[in-house]
Structure formats: C-alpha cells, structure tokens
Short mmCIF file of C-alpha atoms and ligand atoms in Angstrom, two decimals:
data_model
loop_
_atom_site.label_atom_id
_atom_site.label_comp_id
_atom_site.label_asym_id
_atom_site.label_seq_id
_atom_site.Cartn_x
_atom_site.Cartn_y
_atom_site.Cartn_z
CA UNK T 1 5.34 3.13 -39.63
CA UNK T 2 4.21 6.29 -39.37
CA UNK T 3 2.14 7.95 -35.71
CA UNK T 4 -0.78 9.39 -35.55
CA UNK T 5 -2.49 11.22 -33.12
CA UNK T 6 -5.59 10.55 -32.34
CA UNK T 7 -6.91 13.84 -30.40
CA UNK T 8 -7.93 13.72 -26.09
CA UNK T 9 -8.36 15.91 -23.43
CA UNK T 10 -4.81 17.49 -22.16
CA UNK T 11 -4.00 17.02 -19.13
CA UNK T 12 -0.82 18.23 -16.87
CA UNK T 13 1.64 15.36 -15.51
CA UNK T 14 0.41 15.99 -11.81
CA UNK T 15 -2.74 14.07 -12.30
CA UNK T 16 -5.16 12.50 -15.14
CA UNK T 17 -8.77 13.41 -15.54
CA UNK T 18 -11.31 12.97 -12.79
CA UNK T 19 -10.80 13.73 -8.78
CA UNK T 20 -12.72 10.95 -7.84
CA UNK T 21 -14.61 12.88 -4.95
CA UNK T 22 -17.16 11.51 -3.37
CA UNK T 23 -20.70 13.20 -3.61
CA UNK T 24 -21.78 13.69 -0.22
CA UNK T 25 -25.19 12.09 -0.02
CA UNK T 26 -25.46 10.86 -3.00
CA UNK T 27 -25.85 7.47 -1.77
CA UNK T 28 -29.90 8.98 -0.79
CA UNK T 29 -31.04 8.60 -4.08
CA UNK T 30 -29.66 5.27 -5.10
CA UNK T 31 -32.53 2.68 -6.60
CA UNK T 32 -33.47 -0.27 -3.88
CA UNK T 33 -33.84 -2.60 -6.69
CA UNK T 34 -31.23 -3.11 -9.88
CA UNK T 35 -31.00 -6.33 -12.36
CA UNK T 36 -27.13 -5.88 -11.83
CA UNK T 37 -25.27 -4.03 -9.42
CA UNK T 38 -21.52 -3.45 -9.94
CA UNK T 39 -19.03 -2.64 -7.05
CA UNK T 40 -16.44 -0.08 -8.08
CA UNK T 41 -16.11 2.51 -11.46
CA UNK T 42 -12.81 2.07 -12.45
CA UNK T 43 -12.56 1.46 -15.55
CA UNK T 44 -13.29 -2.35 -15.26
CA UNK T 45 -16.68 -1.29 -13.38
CA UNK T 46 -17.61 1.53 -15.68
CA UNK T 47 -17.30 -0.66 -19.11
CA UNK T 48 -19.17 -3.98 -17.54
CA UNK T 49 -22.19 -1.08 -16.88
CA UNK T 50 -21.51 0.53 -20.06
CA UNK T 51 -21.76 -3.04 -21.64
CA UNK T 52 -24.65 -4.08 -19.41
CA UNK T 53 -26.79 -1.75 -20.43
CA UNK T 54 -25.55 -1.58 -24.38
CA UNK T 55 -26.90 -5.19 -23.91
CA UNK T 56 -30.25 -4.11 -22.41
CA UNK T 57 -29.28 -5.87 -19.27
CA UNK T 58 -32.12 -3.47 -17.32
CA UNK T 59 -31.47 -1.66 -14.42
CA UNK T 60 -27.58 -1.24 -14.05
CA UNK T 61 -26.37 0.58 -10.55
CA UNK T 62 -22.71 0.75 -10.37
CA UNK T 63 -22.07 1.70 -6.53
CA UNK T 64 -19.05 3.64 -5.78
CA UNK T 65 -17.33 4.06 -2.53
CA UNK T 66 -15.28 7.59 -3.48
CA UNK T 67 -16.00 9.12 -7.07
CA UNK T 68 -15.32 7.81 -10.89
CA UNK T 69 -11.92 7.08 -11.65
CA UNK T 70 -10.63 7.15 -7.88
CA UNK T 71 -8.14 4.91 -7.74
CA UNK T 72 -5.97 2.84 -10.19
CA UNK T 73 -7.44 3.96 -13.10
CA UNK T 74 -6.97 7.92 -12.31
CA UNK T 75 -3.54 7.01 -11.36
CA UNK T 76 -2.51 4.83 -14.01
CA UNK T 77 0.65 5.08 -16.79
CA UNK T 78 -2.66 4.14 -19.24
CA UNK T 79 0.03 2.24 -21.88
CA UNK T 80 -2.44 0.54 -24.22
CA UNK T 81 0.29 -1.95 -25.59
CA UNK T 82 -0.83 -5.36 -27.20
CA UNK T 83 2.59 -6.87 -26.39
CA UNK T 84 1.88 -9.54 -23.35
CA UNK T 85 3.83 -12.74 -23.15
CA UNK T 86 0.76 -15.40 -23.51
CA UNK T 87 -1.93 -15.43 -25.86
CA UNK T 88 -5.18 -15.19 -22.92
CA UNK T 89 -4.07 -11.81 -22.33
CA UNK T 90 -3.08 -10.79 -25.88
CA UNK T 91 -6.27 -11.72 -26.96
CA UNK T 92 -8.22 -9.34 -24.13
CA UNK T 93 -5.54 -6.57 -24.86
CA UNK T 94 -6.17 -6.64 -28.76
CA UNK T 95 -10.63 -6.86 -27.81
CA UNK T 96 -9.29 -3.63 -25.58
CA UNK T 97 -7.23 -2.09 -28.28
CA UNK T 98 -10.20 -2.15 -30.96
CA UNK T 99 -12.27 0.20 -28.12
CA UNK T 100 -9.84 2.73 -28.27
CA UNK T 101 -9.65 2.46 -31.81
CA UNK T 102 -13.30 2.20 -32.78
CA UNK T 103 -14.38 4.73 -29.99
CA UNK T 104 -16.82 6.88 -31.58
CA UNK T 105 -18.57 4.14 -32.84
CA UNK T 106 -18.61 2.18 -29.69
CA UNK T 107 -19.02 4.57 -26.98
CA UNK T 108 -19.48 7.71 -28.60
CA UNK T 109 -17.40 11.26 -28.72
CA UNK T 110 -13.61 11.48 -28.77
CA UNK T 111 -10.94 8.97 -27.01
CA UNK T 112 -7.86 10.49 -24.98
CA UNK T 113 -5.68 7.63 -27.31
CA UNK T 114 -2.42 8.47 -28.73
CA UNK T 115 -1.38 5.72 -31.50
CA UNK T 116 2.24 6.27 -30.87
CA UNK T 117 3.59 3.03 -31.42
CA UNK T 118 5.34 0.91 -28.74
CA UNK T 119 8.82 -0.61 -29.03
CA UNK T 120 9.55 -3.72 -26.94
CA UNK T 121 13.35 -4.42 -27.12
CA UNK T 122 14.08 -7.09 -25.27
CA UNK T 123 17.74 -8.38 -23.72
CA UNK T 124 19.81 -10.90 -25.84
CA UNK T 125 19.00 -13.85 -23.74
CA UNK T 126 15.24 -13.44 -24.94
CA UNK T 127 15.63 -13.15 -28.44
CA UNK T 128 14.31 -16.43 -29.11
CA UNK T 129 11.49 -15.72 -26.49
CA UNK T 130 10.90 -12.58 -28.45
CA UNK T 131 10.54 -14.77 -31.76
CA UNK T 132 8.23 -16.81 -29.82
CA UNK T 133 6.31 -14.53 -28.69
CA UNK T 134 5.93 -12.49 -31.57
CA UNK T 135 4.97 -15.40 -33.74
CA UNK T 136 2.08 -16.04 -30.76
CA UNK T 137 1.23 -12.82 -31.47
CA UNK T 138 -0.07 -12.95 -34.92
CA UNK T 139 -1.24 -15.41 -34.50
CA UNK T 140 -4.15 -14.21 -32.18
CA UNK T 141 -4.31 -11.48 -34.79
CA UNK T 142 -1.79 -8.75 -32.88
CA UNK T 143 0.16 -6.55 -35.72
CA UNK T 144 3.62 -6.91 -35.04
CA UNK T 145 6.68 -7.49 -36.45
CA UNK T 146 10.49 -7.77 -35.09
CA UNK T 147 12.78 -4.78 -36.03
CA UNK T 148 16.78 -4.51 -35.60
CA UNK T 149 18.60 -1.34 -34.38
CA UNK T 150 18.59 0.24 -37.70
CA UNK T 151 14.95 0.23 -37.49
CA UNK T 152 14.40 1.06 -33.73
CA UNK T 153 16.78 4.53 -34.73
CA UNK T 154 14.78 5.68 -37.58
CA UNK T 155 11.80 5.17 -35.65
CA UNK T 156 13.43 6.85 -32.35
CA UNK T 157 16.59 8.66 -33.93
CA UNK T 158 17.59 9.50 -29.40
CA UNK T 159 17.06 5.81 -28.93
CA UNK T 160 20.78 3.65 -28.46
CA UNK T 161 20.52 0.65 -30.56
CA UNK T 162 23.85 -1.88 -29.84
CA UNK T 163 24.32 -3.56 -33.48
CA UNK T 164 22.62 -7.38 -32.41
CA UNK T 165 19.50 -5.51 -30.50
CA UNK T 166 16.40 -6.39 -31.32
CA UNK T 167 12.55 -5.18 -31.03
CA UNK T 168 8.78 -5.84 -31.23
CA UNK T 169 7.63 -3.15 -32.35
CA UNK T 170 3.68 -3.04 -32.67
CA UNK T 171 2.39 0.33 -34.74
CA UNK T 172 -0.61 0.91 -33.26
CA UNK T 173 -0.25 0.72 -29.74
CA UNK T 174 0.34 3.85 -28.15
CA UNK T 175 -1.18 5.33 -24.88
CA UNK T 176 -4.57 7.05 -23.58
CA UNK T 177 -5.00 9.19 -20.11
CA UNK T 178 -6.85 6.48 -18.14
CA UNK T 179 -8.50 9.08 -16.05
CA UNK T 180 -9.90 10.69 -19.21
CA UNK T 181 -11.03 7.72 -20.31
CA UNK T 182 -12.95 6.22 -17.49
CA UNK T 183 -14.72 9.24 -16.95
CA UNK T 184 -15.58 8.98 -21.10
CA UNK T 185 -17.14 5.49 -20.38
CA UNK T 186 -18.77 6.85 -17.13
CA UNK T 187 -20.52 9.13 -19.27
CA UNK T 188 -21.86 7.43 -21.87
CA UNK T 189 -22.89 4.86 -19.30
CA UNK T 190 -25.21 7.13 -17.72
CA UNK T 191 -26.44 8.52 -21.16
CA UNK T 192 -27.65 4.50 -21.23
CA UNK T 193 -29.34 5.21 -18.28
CA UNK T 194 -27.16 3.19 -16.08
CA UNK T 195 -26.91 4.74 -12.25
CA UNK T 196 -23.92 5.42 -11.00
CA UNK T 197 -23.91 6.20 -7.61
CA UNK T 198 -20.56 7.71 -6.13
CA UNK T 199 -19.69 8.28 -2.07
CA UNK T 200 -21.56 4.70 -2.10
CA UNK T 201 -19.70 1.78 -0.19
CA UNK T 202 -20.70 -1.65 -0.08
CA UNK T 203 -19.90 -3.26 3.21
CA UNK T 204 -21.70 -6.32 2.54
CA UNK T 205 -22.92 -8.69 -0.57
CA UNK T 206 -26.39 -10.46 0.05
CA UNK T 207 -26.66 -13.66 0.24
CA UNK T 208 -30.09 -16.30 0.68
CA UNK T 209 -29.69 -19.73 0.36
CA UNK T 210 -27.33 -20.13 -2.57
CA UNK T 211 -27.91 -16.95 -4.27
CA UNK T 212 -26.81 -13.43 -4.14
CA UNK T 213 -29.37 -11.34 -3.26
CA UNK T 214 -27.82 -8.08 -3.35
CA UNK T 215 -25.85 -5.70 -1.47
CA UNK T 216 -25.56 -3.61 1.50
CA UNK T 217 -24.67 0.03 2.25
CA UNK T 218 -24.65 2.20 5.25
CA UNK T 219 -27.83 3.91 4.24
CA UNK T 220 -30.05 0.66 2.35
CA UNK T 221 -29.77 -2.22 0.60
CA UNK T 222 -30.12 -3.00 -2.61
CA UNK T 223 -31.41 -5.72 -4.33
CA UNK T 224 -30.27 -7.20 -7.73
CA UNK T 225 -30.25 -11.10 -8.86
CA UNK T 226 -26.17 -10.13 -9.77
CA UNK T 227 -23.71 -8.38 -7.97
CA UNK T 228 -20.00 -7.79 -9.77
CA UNK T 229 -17.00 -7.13 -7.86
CA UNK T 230 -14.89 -4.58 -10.05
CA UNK T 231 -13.42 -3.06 -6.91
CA UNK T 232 -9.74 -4.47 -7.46
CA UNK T 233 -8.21 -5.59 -4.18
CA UNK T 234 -10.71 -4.51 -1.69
CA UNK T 235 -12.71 -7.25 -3.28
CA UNK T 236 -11.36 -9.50 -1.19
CA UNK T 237 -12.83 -9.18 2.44
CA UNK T 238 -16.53 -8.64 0.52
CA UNK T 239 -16.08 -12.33 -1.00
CA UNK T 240 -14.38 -14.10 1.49
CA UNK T 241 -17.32 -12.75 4.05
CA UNK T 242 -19.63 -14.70 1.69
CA UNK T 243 -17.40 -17.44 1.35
CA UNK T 244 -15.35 -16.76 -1.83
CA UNK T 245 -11.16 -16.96 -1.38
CA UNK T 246 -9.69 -14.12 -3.75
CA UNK T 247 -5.88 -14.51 -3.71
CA UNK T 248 -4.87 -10.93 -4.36
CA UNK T 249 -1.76 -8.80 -2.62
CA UNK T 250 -1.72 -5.28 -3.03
CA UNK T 251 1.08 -3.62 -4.07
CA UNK T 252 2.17 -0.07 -5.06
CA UNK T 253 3.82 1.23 -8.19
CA UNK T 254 5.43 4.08 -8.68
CA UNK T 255 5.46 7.00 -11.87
CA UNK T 256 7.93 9.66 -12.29
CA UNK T 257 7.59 12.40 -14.97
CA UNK T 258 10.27 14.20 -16.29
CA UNK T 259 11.06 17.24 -18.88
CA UNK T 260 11.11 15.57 -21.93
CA UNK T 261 15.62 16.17 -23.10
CA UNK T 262 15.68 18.14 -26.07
CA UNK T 263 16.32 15.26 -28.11
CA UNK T 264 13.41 13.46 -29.00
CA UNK T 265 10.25 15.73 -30.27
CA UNK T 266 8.46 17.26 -28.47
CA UNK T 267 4.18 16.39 -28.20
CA UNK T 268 1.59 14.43 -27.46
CA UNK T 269 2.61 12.17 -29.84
CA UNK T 270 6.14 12.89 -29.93
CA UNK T 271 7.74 9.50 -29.35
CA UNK T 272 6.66 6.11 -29.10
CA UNK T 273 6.30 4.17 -26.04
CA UNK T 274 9.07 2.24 -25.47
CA UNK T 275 8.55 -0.74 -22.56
CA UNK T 276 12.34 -1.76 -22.52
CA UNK T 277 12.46 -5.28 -21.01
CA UNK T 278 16.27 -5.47 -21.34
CA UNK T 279 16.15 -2.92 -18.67
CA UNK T 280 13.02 -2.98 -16.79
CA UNK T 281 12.16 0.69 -17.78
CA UNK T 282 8.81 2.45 -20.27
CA UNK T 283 8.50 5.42 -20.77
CA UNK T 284 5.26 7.46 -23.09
CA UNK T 285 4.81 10.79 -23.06
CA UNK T 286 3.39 12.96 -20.99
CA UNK T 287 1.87 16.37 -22.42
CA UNK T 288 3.58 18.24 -24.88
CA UNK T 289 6.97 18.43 -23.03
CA UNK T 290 7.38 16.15 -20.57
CA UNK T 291 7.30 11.98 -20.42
CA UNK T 292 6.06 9.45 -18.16
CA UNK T 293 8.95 7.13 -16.30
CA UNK T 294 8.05 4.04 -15.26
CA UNK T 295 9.87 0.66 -13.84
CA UNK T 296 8.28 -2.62 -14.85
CA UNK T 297 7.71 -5.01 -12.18
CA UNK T 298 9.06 -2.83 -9.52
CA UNK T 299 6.56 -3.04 -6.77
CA UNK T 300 6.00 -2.63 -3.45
CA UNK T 301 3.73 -5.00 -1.47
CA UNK T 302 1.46 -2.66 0.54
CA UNK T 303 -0.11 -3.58 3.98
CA UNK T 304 -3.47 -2.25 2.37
CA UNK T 305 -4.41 -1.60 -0.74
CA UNK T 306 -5.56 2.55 0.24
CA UNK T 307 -1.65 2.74 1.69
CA UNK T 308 0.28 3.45 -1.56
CA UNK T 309 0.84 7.13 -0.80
CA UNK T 310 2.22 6.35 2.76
CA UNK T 311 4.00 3.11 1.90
CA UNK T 312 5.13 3.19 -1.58
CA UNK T 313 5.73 6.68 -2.31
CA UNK T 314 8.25 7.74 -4.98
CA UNK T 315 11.30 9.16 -3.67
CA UNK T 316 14.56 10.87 -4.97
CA UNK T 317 16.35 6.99 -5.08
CA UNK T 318 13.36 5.83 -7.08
CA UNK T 319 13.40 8.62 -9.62
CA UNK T 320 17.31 7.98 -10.09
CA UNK T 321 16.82 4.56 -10.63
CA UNK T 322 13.90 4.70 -13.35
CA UNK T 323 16.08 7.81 -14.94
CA UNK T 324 19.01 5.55 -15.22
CA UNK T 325 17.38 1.97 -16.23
CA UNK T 326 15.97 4.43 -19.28
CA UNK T 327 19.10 6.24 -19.85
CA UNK T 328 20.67 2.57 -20.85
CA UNK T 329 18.12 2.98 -24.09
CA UNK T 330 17.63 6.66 -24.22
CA UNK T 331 20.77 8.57 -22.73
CA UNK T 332 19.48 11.85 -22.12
CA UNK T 333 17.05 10.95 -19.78
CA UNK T 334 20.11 10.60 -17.40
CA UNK T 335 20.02 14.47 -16.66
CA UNK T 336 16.11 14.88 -17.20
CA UNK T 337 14.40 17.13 -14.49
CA UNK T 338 11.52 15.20 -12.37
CA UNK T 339 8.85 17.51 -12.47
CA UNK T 340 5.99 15.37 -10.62
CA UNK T 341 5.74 11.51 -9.35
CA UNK T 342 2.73 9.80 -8.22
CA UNK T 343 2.07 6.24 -7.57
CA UNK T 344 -1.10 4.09 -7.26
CA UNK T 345 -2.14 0.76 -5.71
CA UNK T 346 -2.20 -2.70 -7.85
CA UNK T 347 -4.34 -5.67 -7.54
CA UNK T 348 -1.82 -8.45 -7.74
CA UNK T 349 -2.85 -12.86 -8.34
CA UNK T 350 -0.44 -15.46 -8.41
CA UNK T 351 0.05 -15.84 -11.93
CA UNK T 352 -0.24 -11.70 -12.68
CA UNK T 353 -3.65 -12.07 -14.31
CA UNK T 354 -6.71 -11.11 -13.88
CA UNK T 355 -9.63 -13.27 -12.24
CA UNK T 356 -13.00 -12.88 -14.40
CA UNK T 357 -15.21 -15.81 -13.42
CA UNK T 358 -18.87 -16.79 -12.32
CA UNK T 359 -18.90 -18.00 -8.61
CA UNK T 360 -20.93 -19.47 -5.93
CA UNK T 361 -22.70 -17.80 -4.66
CA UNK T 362 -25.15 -18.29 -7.80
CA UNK T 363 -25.30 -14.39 -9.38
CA UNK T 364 -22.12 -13.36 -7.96
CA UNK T 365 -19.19 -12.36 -10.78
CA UNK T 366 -15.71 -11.52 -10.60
CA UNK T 367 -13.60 -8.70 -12.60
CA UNK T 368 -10.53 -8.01 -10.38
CA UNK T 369 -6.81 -8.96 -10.01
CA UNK T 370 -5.82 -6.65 -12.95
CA UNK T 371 -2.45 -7.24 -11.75
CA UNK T 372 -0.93 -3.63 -13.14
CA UNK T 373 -2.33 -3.97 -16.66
CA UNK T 374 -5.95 -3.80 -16.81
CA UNK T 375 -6.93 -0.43 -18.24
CA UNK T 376 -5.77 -1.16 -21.62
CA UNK T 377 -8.15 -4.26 -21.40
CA UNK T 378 -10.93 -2.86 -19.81
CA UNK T 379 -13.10 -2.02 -21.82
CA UNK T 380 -13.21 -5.52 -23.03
CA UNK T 381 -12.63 -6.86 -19.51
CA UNK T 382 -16.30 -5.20 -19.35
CA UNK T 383 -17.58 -6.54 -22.27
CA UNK T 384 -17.24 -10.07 -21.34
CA UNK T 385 -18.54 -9.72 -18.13
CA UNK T 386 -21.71 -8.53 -19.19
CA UNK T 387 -21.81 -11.25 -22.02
CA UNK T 388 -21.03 -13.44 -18.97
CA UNK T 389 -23.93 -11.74 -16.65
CA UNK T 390 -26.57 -11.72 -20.05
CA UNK T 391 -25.94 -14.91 -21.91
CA UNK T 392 -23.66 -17.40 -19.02
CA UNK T 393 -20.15 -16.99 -21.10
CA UNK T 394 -18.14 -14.44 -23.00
CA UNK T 395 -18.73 -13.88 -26.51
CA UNK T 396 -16.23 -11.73 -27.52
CA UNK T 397 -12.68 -13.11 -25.70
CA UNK T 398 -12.65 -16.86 -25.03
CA UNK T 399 -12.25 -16.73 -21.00
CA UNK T 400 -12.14 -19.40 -19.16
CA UNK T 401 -8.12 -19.11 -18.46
CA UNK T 402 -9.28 -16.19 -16.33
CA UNK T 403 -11.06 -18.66 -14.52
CA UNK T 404 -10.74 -18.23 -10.28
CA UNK T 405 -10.33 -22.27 -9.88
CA UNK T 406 -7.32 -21.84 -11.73
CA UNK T 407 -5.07 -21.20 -8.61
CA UNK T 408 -6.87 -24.23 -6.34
CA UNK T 409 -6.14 -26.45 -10.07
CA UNK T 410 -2.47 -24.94 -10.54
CA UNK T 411 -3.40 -24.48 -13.48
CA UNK T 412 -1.72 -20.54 -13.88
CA UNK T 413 -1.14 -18.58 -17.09
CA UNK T 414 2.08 -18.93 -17.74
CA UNK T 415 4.09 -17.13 -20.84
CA UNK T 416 7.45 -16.74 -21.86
CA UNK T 417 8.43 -14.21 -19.77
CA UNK T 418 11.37 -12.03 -20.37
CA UNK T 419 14.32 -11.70 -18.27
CA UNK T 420 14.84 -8.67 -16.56
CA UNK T 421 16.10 -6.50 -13.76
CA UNK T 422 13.04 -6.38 -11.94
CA UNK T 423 10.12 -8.72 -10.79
CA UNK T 424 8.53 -10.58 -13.74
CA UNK T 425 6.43 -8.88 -15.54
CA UNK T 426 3.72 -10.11 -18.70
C1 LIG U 1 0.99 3.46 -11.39
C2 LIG U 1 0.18 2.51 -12.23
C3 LIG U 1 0.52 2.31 -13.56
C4 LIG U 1 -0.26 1.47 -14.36
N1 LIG U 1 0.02 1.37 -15.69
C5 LIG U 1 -0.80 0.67 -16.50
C6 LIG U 1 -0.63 0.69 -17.90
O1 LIG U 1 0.29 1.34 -18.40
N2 LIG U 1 -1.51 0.02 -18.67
C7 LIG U 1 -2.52 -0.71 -18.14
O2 LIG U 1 -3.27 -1.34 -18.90
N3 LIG U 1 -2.71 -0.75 -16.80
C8 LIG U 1 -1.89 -0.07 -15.99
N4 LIG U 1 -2.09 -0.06 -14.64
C9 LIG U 1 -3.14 -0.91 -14.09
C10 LIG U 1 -4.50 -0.33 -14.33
O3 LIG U 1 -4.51 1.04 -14.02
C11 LIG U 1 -5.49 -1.09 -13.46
O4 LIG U 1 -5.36 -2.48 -13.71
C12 LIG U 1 -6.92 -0.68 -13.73
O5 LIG U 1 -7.07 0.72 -13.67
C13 LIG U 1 -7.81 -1.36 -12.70
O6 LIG U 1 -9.12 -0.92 -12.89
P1 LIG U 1 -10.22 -1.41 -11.88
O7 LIG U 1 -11.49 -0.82 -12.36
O8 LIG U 1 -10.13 -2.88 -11.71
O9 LIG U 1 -9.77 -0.83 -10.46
P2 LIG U 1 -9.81 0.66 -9.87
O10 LIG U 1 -9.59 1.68 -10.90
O11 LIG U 1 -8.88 0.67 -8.70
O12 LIG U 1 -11.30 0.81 -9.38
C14 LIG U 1 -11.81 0.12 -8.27
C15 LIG U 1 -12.83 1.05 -7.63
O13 LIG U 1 -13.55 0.34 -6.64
C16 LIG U 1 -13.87 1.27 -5.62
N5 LIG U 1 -14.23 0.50 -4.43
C17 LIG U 1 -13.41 -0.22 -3.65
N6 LIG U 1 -14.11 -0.83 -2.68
C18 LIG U 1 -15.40 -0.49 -2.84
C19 LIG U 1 -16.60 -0.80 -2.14
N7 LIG U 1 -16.59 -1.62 -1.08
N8 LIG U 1 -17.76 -0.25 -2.57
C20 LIG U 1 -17.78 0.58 -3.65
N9 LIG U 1 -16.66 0.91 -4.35
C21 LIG U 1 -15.49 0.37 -3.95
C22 LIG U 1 -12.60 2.09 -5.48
O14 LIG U 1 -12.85 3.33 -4.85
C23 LIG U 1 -12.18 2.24 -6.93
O15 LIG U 1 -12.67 3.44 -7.51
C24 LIG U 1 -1.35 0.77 -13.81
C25 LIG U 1 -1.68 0.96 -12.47
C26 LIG U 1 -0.93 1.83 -11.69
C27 LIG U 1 -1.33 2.07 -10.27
#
C-alpha cells in the first residue's frame, strides 16, 4: 500500500493554476459557424471539446465568459477519490480516475495527480453501510478494501484510530491541482484545433423551430447544429429562456489551508487524503508543507452563483470548526496555523448529481449540476458527452441515471449515505 507520486506543476496554497482572465477582445476573432459549441471551460467544458475533437467531431468552439479555469475548477479541493455512495457515480469517478492515470497517453504531457491514497473511515453506525458500499464498489471495478485501526496507523502513524474503527481505504486515489489540470486539457484541446474563445459570454442559445441553432454573444452569433451547457449553475437562466427547467441552487464551500503539524511527513505526497465521514472533515495536502482543510457537506446556499466571495467567505469560526472536526482523527491539526482560505461556488440538484442529458430543444446537451464533485469525473463527464453529441449515447459510462427527467419522474440517485455532522454528502 505503498504512494507514489506522480509529478505536477507546484503551486502555493493561495490559488491553483490559471487566473482565469478574460482576454479583452478576444471574442473578435471567434468562428460564426462551429459543428459544436460548448458554453463554459471548466473542466467539464474543456474535456467534452477535448473529446469532441479526439472524436473528429469538426469544428469545436468552446465560448468562455472570463478565462480557462475561472471558476469551480480553479478553486476546487481537486480530491480525485473513487469512494461515492452509489454505483452511477462510482462508475464516472473510476472512467475519471483512469484519465489521470493514463494521462500521457490520453491527453498528452504530465498530470498535476498525486496517487496518495484516500482513507474513508466512517462512524460506527455506518459500518454496515460501509460493507455495503464497499462491496458495490468492486463490483463496478473500484479497488478497495476495508481496513481496521491497526491498518489506518501504519498507513497514517498521526492518524487516531479507536480499537472498533473502521476504513475504506482505496490506494490509488489521491489528489490533482484542478486548476493545473484544466488548463492541461485546455491545451491539448487547442493543439486539436478546437477554439477556445475566452472574455466570450453567451447571453442567449438559438433556437428555430425545434432545433438549436446556435448561440448568441454581445459581438455575433454563432451557429452550430449543438450547443452544450458546461457552465455549472449559470446554466440555468440560458435553458429556461429556451424552455428547459434546470433545478440547480448555488451554494458556496469553503477551503482552509494550514501548516502541515510536524507530525505527519512532510510533501506533495506526504499523507493520504483522508475524507473522514465520522466527522464531516478531508483533508490532502497542499504543497510541500502545508494541507488542504475541508468540511464535507458544509455549504452555504448563495443568492447567485458569482456571490461566494461576498456570501460564503471563510472566516476565523469556519477555520476553527474544520481544524477541530479533523483534530477528532488527526490531533495536531488542533493548533495548526491557517495560512490561506478560499472558497468557490457549487452547482447543487436535488439528488447531489450531476445532470448529463440530451434535451429539447433537438441539439441542445446538458453537463452541469456537478454538485461539489465533478472535477475528479470530468474528464469522463466530457467523454460521454461527446459520445452523446457524435454517436446519440455514451459509450464509455452507462448514463442514463444522469438523466434531467429524473427529478419530474422522482426517480433520484439515491446511495447509502453516511451519517454525519454535516449535510449529506455522496
Ligand atoms: C471549494 C470547492 C471544493 C471542491 N472539491 C472538489 C473535490 O475535491 N473533488 C471534485 O471532484 N470536485 C470538487 N469540487 C467540485 C468541482 O470543482 C466542480 O464540480 C467542477 O470544477 C465543475 O466544473 P464545471 O466545468 O462544471 O464548472 P466551472 O469550473 O465552474 O466552469 C463553468 C464555466 O462556465 C463559465 N460560464 C458561465 N456562464 C457562462 C456563459 N454564459 N458564457 C460563457 N461561459 C460561461 C464560467 O465562467 C466558468 O468558467 C469542489 C468545488 C469547490 C468550489
């Protein structure tokens, strides 16, 4: 069970990779007429164009409204775990988890992805969930296995272990800097030859009849038989002005990074993640000497989805709370010094899944509603979609569970969930 680092870009705990800047006037340039255009490059947007054009899909343009990596997925904790309480979404994170592990072969060059392992203790009303879950697990093909205290110890010798705890513990999970990492994909887009076209807002999807017939900007339209909205939650006036209902609430989430105590090693790789349900705290970490706090679940609903600086900011009672929730697996975090915090806006749906679907109007897709955990999947997330786009239905994930009519049907995703301190979380 040993880690291995697989080697990225550094980057301080202040920020990931990529400013996501607009480019003043970029918009000029943009091509009038695309096979596919796709709204938003996060890293849901970035890998359906990558996969698009990988495809030979045609002309790709991806239209941005600020830069590459501008929201969420700049400003995520970038856990790549394959740990999720219901097969749909353990299947998508394991597709995910085989990018990050396969990614000179799949998207060329070197991937920010440290294979730290993750530990997922859980509290000792959800053991038997935990069984459950883990036995779901392989079988979708996840490699995991349950470990006891002794274990979770030798594997974190700072961790506290009571004597009847116990663990998933998956080995090659581990985490990647998201900002890093859409910018990667960005890249080897455009080496494709897809567009992407930052500083670029659509204000309106085209429709005639029945069909999309592409989208609007302030400075031209473009047309395209396809249009994908990757743009998380401000999907959701676009579709509902052409008739679509996206049930998404925006919410903020907040990190906190601290020095990393003495105690466990230091390093990119130096300790696992650990996503400790019992106690609604993760942690990965962060550079060489510092690690990333997190709380699971805890959110805060945002009045819109660009207001997570104003409204959901973290402050000194939130960086107490994630510092103690932790210290109940790790004690020296108690006492850790905060060096930075950020937080960033999520895309929440009823059931906390995504919503990747072909609607009416004919040509118009969906790849939003990551619900807080969709940079890990996607990569994957944007492979299906352009299987979807190319050939009517994914090829590589089975997805019709993602399915939009799923919320009119009642038919959510549901999963064991775990118990915890916090709202519920996959
Ligand atoms: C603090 C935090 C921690 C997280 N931790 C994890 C984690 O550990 N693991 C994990 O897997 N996931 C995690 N997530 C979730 C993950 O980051 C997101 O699910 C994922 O990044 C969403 O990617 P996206 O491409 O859908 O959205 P985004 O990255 O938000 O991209 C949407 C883009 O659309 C653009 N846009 C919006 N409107 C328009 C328009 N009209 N025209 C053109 N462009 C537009 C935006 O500017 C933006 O760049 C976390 C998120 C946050 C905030």
């Amino acid at each position: 069970m040993g880690r291995q680092r697989v080697p990225g870009g550094p980057h301080g705990p202040r920020q990931g990779a990529g400013g996501g800047r607009p480019v003043p006037g970029a918009h000029a340039g943009v091509h009038p007429v695309a096979d596919v255009v796709v709204v938003g490059a996060g890293i849901v947007g970035v890998s359906t164009g990558f996969n698009l054009a990988r495809l030979g899909a045609g002309k790709i343009v991806v239209l941005e409204r600020e830069g590459v990596a501008a929201q969420a997925s700049r400003l995520s904790a970038g856990l790549v775990r394959t740990h999720y309480s219901n097969a749909p979404e353990a299947r998508l994170a394991l597709a995910g988890l085989k990018w990050f592990e396969n990614w000179a072969e799949l998207v060329g060059g070197e991937v920010p992805f440290w294979r730290t392992g993750l530990l997922n203790p859980v509290a000792r009303e959800d053991h038997d969930k935990l069984r459950r879950n883990v036995a779901m697990l392989q079988a979708v093909g996840v490699e995991t296995e349950l470990i006891g205290p002794e274990e979770m110890v030798e594997l974190e010798p700072a961790i506290h272990a009571k004597e009847d705890d116990l663990a998933a513990y998956e080995p090659r999970s581990g985490y990647a800097d998201p900002g890093a990492t859409t910018h990667a994909v960005a890249g080897a887009a455009r080496r494709l030859g897809v567009e992407i076209a930052e500083g670029v807002e659509v204000t309106r999807i085209l429709v005639e009849g029945d069909r999309v017939t592409g989208v609007e900007t302030p400075a031209r339209r473009v047309a395209a038989p396809a249009v994908v909205l990757a743009n998380g939650a401000w999907s959701v006036p676009l579709a509902r002005a052409v008739g679509v209902e996206i049930p998404i609430e925006s919410v903020g989430v907040r990190l906190a990074f601290v020095r990393r105590p003495p105690d466990l090693r230091p390093g990119w790789g130096g300790h696992a993640v650990v996503l400790d349900r019992a106690h609604g705290a993760y942690t990965r970490p962060e550079g060489a000497d510092h690690s990333l706090l997190g709380l699971s679940g805890a959110r805060v609903p945002l009045t819109a989805p660009d207001r997570y600086d104003s409204e959901a900011r973290p402050d000194a009672e939130f960086e107490q709370l994630a510092r103690s929730q932790l210290a109940l697996r790790f004690p020296s975090f108690a006492e850790a010094p905060v060096v930075a915090h950020r937080s960033g806006p999520i895309d929440i749906t009823p059931d906390l899944c995504a919503i990747i679907d072909r609607v009416q109007p004919e040509g118009l897709y969906l790849a939003v509603g990551m619900s807080g955990s969709g940079f890990k999947k996607g990569p994957a997330i944007g492979q299906c979609v352009a299987e979807m786009v190319l050939h009517g239905e994914s090829r590589t994930v089975p997805i019709p569970e993602f399915r939009l009519s799923r919320f009119a049907e009642n038919d959510l995703i549901r999963g064991d969930v775990y118990s915890g301190p916090f709202n519920l979380v996959h």
